[in-house]
Structures are given as structure tokens and as C-alpha cells.
Coordinates of C-alpha atoms and ligand atoms in Angstrom, one line a residue:
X935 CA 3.4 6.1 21.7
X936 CA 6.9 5.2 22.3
X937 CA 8.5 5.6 19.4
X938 CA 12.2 5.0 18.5
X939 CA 14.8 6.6 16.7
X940 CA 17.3 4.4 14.9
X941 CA 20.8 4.7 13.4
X942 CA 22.4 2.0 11.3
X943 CA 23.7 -0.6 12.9
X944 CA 23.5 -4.5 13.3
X945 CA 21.6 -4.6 16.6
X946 CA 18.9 -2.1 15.2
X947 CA 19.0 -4.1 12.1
X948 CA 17.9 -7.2 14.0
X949 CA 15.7 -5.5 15.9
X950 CA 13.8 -3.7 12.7
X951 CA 13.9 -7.1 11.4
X952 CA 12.0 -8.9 14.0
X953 CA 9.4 -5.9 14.3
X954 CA 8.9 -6.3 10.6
X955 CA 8.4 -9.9 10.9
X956 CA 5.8 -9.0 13.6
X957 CA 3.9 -7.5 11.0
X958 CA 5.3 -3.9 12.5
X959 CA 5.7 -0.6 10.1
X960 CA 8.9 0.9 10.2
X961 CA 9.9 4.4 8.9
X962 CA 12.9 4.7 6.7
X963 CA 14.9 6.8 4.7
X964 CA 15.7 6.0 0.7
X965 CA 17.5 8.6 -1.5
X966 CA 13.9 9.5 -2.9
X967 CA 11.8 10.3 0.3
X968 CA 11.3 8.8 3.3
X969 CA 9.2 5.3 3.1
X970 CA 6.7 3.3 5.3
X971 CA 8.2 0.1 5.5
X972 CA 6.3 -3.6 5.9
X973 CA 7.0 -7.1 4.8
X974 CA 5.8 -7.3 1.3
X975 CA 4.5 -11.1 1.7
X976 CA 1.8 -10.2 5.6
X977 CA -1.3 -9.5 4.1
X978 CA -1.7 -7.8 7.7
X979 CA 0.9 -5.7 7.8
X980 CA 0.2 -4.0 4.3
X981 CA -3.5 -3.4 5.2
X982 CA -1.6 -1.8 8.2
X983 CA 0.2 0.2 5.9
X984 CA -3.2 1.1 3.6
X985 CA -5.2 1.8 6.6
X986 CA -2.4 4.0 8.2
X987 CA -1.4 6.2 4.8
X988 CA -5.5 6.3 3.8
X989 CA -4.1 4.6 0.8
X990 CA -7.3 3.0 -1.9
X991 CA -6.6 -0.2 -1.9
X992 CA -6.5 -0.9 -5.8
X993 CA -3.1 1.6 -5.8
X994 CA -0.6 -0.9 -5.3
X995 CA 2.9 -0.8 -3.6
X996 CA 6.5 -0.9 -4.7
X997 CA 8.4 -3.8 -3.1
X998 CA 12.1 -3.1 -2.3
X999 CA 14.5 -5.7 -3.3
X1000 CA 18.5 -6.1 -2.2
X1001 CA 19.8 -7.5 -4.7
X1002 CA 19.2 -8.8 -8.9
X1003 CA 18.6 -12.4 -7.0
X1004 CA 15.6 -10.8 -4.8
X1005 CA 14.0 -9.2 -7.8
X1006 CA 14.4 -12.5 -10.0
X1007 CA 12.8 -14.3 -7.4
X1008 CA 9.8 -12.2 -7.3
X1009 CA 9.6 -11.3 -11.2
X1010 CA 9.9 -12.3 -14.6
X1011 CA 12.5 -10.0 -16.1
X1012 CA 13.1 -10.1 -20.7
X1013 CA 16.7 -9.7 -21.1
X1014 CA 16.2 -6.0 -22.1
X1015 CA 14.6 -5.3 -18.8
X1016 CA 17.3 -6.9 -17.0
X1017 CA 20.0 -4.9 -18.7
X1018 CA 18.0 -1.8 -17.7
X1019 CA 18.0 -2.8 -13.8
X1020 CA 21.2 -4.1 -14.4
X1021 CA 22.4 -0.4 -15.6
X1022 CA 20.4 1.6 -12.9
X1023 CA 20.2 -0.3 -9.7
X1024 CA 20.5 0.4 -7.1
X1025 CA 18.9 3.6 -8.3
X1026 CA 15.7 5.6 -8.7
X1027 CA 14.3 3.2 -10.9
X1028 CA 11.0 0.9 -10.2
X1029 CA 10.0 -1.6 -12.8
X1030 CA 6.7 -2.8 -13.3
X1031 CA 7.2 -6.8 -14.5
X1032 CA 5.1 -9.9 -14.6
X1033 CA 4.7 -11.6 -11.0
X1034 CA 6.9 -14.4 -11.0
X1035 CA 5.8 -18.1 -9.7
X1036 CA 8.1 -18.0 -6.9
X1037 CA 7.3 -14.8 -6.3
X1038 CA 6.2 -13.4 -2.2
X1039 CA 4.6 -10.1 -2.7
X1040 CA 1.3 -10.2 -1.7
X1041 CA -2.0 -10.0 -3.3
X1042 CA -3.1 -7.3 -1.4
X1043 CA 0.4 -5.2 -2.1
X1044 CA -0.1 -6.0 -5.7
X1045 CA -3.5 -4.9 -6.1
X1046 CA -4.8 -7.8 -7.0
X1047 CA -2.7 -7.4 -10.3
X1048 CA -0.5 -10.4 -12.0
X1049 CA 2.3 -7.6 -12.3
X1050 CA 4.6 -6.5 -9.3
X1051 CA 6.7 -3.5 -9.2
X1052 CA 10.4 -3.7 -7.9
X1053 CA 13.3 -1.6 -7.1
X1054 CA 16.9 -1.5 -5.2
X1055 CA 17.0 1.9 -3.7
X1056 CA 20.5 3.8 -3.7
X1057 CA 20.6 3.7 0.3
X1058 CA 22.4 1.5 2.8
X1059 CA 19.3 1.4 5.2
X1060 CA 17.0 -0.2 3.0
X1061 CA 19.4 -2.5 1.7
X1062 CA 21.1 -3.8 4.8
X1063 CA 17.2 -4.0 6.5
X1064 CA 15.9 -6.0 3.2
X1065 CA 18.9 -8.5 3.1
X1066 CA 18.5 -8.5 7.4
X1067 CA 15.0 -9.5 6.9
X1068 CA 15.1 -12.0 4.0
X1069 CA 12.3 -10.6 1.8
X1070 CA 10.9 -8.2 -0.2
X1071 CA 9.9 -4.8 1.7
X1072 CA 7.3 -2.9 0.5
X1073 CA 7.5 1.0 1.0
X1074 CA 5.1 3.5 -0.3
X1075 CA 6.1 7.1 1.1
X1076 CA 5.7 7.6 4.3
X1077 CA 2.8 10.3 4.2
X1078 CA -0.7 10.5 4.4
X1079 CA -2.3 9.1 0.8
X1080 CA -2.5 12.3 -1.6
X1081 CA -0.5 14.7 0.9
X1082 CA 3.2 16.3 -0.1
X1083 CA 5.7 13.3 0.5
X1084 CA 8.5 13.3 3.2
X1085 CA 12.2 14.6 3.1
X1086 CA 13.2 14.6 6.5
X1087 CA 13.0 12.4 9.6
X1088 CA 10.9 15.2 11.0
X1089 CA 8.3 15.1 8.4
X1090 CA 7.6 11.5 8.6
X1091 CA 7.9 12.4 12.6
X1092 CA 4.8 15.3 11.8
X1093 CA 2.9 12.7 9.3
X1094 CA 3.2 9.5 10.5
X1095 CA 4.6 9.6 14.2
X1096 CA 1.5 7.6 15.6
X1097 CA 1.4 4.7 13.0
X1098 CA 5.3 3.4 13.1
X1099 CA 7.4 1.0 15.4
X1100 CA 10.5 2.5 14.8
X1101 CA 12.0 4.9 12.2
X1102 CA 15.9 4.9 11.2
X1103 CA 17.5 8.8 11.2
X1104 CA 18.8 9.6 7.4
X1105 CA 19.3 13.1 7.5
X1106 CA 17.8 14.8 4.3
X1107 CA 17.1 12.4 0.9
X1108 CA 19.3 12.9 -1.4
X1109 CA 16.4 13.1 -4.9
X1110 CA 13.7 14.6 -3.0
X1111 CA 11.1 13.1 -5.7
X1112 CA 9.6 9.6 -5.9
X1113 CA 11.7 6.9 -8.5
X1114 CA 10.8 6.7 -12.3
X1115 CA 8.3 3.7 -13.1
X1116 CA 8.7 2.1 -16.3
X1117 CA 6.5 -0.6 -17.4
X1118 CA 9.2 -3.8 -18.5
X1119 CA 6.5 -6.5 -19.6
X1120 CA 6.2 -5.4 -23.5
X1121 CA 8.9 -5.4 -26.5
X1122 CA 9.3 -1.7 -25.3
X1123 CA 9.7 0.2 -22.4
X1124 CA 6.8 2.4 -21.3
X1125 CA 7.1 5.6 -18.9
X1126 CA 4.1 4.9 -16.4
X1127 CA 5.7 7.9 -14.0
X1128 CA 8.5 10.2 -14.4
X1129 CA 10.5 10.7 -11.6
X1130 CA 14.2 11.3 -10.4
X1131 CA 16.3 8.7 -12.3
X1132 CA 16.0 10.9 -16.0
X1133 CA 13.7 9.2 -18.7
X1134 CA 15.9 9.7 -21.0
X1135 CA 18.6 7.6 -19.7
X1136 CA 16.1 4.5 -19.6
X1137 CA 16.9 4.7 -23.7
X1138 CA 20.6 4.4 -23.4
X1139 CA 20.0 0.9 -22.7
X1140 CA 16.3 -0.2 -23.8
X1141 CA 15.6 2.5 -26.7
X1142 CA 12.4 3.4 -28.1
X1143 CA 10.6 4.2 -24.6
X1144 CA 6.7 4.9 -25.0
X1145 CA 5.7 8.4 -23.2
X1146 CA 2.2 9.0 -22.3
X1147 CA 2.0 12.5 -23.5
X1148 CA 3.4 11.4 -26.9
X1149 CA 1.0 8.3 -27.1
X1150 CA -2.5 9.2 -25.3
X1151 CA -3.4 5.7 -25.4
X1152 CA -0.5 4.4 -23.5
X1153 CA -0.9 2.2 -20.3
X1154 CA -1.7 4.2 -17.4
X1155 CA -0.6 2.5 -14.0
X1156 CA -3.0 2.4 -11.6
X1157 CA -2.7 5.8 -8.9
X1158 CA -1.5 8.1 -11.1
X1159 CA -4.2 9.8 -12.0
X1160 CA -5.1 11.0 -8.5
X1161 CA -4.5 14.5 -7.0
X1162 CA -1.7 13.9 -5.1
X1163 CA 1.4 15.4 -3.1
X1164 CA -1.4 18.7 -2.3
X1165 CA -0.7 21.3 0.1
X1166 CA -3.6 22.7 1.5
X1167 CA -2.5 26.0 0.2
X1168 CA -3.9 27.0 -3.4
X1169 CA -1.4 26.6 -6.0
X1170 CA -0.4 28.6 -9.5
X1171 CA 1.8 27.1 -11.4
X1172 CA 4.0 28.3 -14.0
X1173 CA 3.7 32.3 -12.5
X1174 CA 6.4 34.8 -13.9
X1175 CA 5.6 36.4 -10.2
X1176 CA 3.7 37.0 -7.3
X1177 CA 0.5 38.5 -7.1
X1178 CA -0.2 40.7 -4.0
X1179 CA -0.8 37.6 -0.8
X1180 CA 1.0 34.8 -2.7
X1181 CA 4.2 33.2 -1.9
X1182 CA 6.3 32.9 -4.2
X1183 CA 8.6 29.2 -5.0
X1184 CA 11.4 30.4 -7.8
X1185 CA 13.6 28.9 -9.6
X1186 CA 16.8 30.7 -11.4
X1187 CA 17.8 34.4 -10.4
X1188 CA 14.8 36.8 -9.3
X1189 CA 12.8 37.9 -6.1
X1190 CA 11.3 34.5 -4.6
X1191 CA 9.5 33.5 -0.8
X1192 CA 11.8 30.4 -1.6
X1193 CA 14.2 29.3 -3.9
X1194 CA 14.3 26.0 -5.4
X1195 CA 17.6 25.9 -7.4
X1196 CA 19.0 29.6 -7.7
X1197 CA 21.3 28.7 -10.2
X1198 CA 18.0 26.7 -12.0
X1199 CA 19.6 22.9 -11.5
X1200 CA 17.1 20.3 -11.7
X1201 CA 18.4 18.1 -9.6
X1202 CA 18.4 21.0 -6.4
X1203 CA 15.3 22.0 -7.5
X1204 CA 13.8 18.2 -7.1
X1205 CA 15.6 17.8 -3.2
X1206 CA 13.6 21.0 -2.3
X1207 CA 10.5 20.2 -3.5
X1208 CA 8.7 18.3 -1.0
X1209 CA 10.5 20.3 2.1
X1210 CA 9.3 24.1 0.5
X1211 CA 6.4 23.3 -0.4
X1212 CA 6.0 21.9 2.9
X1213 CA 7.3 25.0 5.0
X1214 CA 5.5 27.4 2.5
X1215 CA 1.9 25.7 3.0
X1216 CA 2.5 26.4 6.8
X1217 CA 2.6 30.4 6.3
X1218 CA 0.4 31.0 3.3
X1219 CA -3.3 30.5 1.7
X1220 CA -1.8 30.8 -1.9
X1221 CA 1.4 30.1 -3.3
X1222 CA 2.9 30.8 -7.0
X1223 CA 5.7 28.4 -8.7
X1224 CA 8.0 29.6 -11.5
X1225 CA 7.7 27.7 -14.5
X1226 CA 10.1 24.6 -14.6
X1227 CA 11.5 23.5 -17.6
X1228 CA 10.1 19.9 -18.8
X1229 CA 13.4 18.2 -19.8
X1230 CA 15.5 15.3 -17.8
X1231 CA 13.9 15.5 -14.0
X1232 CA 12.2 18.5 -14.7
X1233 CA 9.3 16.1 -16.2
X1234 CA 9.4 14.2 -12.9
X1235 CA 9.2 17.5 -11.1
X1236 CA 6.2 19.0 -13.3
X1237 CA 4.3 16.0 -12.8
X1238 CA 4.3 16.5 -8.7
X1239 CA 3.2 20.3 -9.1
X1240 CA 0.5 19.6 -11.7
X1241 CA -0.8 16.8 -9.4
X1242 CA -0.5 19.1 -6.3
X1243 CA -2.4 21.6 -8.3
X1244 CA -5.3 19.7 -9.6
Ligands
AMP2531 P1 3.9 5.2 -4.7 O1 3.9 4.2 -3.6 O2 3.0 6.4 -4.5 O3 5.3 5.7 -5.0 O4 3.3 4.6 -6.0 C1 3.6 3.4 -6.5 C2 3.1 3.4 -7.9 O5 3.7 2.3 -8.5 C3 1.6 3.0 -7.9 O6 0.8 4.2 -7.8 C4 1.4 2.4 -9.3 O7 1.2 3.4 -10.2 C5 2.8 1.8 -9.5 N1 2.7 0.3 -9.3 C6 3.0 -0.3 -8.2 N2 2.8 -1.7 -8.4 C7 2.3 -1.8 -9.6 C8 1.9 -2.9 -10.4 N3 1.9 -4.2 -9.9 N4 1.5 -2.7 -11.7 C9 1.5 -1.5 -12.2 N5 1.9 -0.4 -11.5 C10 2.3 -0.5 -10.3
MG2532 MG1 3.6 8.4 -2.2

């Protein structure tokens, strides 16, 4: 297929904006991963996007929002949940809020469920395409359901090259992991994934947040229980060091195959994830990962590697 490579500006905007209202897919970059993007209200276009990613259909999609206006629209926020946004957007941060009357997602995007789940990613692409198009976007990651989620312009290229219109060129994303979920509907806040944007910073605003692995009977959202983000390499996690035919993914000082944050940072160690675990499942059957420490991110980043693991 003739696929194109886009930069940022206003006439590839437009033209992104009347692909999308084509029902096209569109690859673009968000300071997570890389996303697979469609309009959130064409039933169409997001079985497209389930059909193209192998996605089950009752895992639903995050819709991308420009702006508070765009999310008020399409959700009914408490006034704690809209200081939270109001504190972390645009940002790593997707909340999970009662579907509002006036709202556009579709059905389909949702699940089926009377909840939709909205964000402002930190990016100019997303943004600028969102507010060009006039609507929600959705955009799950750009990846094969259950496969290790894309970095680069080139994975997505590798992953997805035959299912997409067009794909905007953002270099390398800046988090690396997929944004924190936090269910908004109840008095408190509940952790339904951890991802980039720190849990714990959720409680600087809206305290008291429920974690699943403190509360077992806390909600679980729908999709994250499944393997996910696998290699096809066999994976050991939390390894001091290699046994004989493994790779070996560090972190902090010491002999490693690759290096996820030589001076152990958190942060580094979540924008290398996807891309060495990528390049290491290339080359080897087996690969070993140092223990990572379970605080801030880190929770975000044990959750991937336990899921890629299963
Ligand atoms: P992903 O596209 O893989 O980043 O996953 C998005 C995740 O957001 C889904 O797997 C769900 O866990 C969660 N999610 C999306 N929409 C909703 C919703 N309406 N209600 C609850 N959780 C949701
Ligand atoms: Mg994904």
C-alpha cells in the first residue's frame, strides 16, 4: 500500500482530518507510545481499528480529547475528578467517568459500557489533529492486541504498515509506557492501571486513591487481565543474572545484553522498555530482566513485564 509519512503541519492536518472523517486509521505519535488513531463517534472505523489490532471487542478504547471543553462534552466529571485532570492534563493520565448525554464516543469504542475513558495527551500531534477534526479520537496503541507496544515510527511501520492511511513522524516517545487509568466515578479515586504519570501524584490532588493490590476486591477495568505487551521470547523476571543462552535487560551498574537505566532512573528505564524488549526478542529464545523497584513508575513498569511474562 501507499502509505504516507507525515510531519506537522496545517495541510497534513487537513488532510489527516478528512481521512479520519472517511472513517480512515491514522498512525500517530503521543508522549506514551505510538497510537492507532480513528474518529471515536464511526462505529466503522473503530471495528476497523478492532479488526486491524486483533483487539476482543469488550476491551474498550481511550478517546483523546483537546481540551477540558472536549472531555466535558463527552463525560460527567465530580469536581474532584476535574481538579485531577485539571492538575495533569495534558499528561499521562486517562480517566475512566460516566458517559455524558452529549456525549459522541461510540458504543462500540465504549464496550458497550455507560462509562468512557478520556485523556489530553502531552503531544502537539494529537492535539492539533483532535481540535483539526472536531471530535474525540480514539487511539489504542498502535500494535497488534497482546504484542509489545510501539516507540518508534518504525515499529508501528513493522506492526501496522498495512492497516493505516497515513502515519505522522514523532521521533522517539517521550514515556515509553502506556498512561495511568484511574477510575473518577466514586467518592474516591481508584488505580485501574498504573502507568507513566506516578500514582502517587494522583493523591496530591484527590487523596485516598484505592490500589488493587492493597484492596483485592477493587474494580478491575475490563483488558487488564490479559497477557499482554509479550515477546515471543521466554521471559524471567526479577534475575540477579544471566543464565548460560539468556539475554540479559539490566537496570543500575552490572554486566547486561541491554541496559535500561544505567544509573537505575525510572523514568529512562520506562522509554526503553518497549524498544529493548523489542530488539532483544529479535536475537534471543530467553531473556532475563533485573528486578525493578515497585515505587513511582516503577509500578507502571512491573505491571508491563509481569503481563509480558504471564
Ligand atoms: P489500551 O488501549 O490498551 O491502552 O487500553 C485501554 C484500557 O482502558 C482498556 O483496556 C480498559 O482497561 C480501560 N478503559 C477504556 N475505556 C474504559 C471504560 N469505558 N471503562 C473502564 N475502563 C476503560
Ligand atoms: Mg495497547
Amino acid at each position: 500500500m501507499d502509505m504516507r509519512i507525515l510531519n506537522l503541519t496545517d495541510e497534513n492536518l487537513e488532510l489527516a482530518a478528512r481521512v479520519l472523517r472517511s472513517g480512515g486509521l491514522i498512525g500517530l505519535p503521543t508522549e506514551t507510545v505510538y497510537g492507532l488513531a480513528a474518529d471515536a463517534a464511526n462505529d466503522a472505523a473503530i471495528a476497523r481499528i478492532y479488526q486491524a489490532k486483533g483487539r476482543p471487542k469488550f476491551n474498550p478504547l481511550i478517546a483523546h480529547v483537546s481540551d477540558i471543553e472536549m472531555a466535558l462534552q463527552e463525560g460527567i466529571f465530580s469536581r474532584e475528578a476535574l481538579a485531577l485532570v485539571d492538575k495533569h492534563w495534558p499528561g499521562p493520565l486517562t480517566v475512566v467517568v460516566k458517559v455524558a448525554p452529549t456525549g459522541t464516543v461510540s458504543d462500540l469504542a465504549r464496550a458497550g459500557l455507560d462509562s468512557v475513558a478520556l485523556r489530553i495527551p502531552a503531544h502537539a500531534i494529537p492535539i492539533f489533529l483532535v481540535r483539526e477534526f472536531g471530535g474525540p479520537l480514539v487511539a489504542p496503541s498502535a500494535n497488534p492486541s497482546g504484542k509489545i507496544s510501539p516507540t518508534t515510527l518504525q515499529h508501528v511501520l513493522d506492526d501496522m504498515g498495512d492497516h493505516i492511511d497515513l502515519i505522522f513522524n514523532g521521533g522517539t516517545c517521550a514515556a515509553g509506557i502506556e498512561s495511568t487509568i484511574i477510575d473518577a466515578r466514586g467518592e474516591r479515586p481508584a488505580l485501574l492501571r498504573p502507568g507513566s504519570l506516578d500514582p502517587d501524584w494522583i493523591e496530591e490532588t484527590w487523596p485516598d486513591l484505592i490500589r488493587p493490590e492493597l484492596n483485592p476486591e477493587a474494580p478491575q477495568s475490563p483488558g487488564q487481565l490479559l497477557r499482554h505487551y509479550a515477546p515471543n521470547a521466554t521471559l524471567r523476571l526479577n534475575a540477579e543474572a544471566a543464565e548460560p543462552g539468556e539475554a540479559y535487560l539490566g537496570f543500575g551498574e552490572g554486566p547486561a545484553t541491554l541496559n535500561l537505566s544505567e544509573r537505575g532512573n525510572l523514568e529512562e528505564a520506562a522509554k526503553n522498555l518497549f524498544s529493548m524488549l523489542r530488539a532483544l526478542d529479535a536475537d534471543y529464545e530467553r531473556i532475563a530482566i533485573a528486578p525493578i523497584p515497585n515505587v513511582g513508575i516503577g509500578e507502571g513498569i512491573n505491571d508491563r513485564l509481569t503481563r509480558a511474562a504471564k
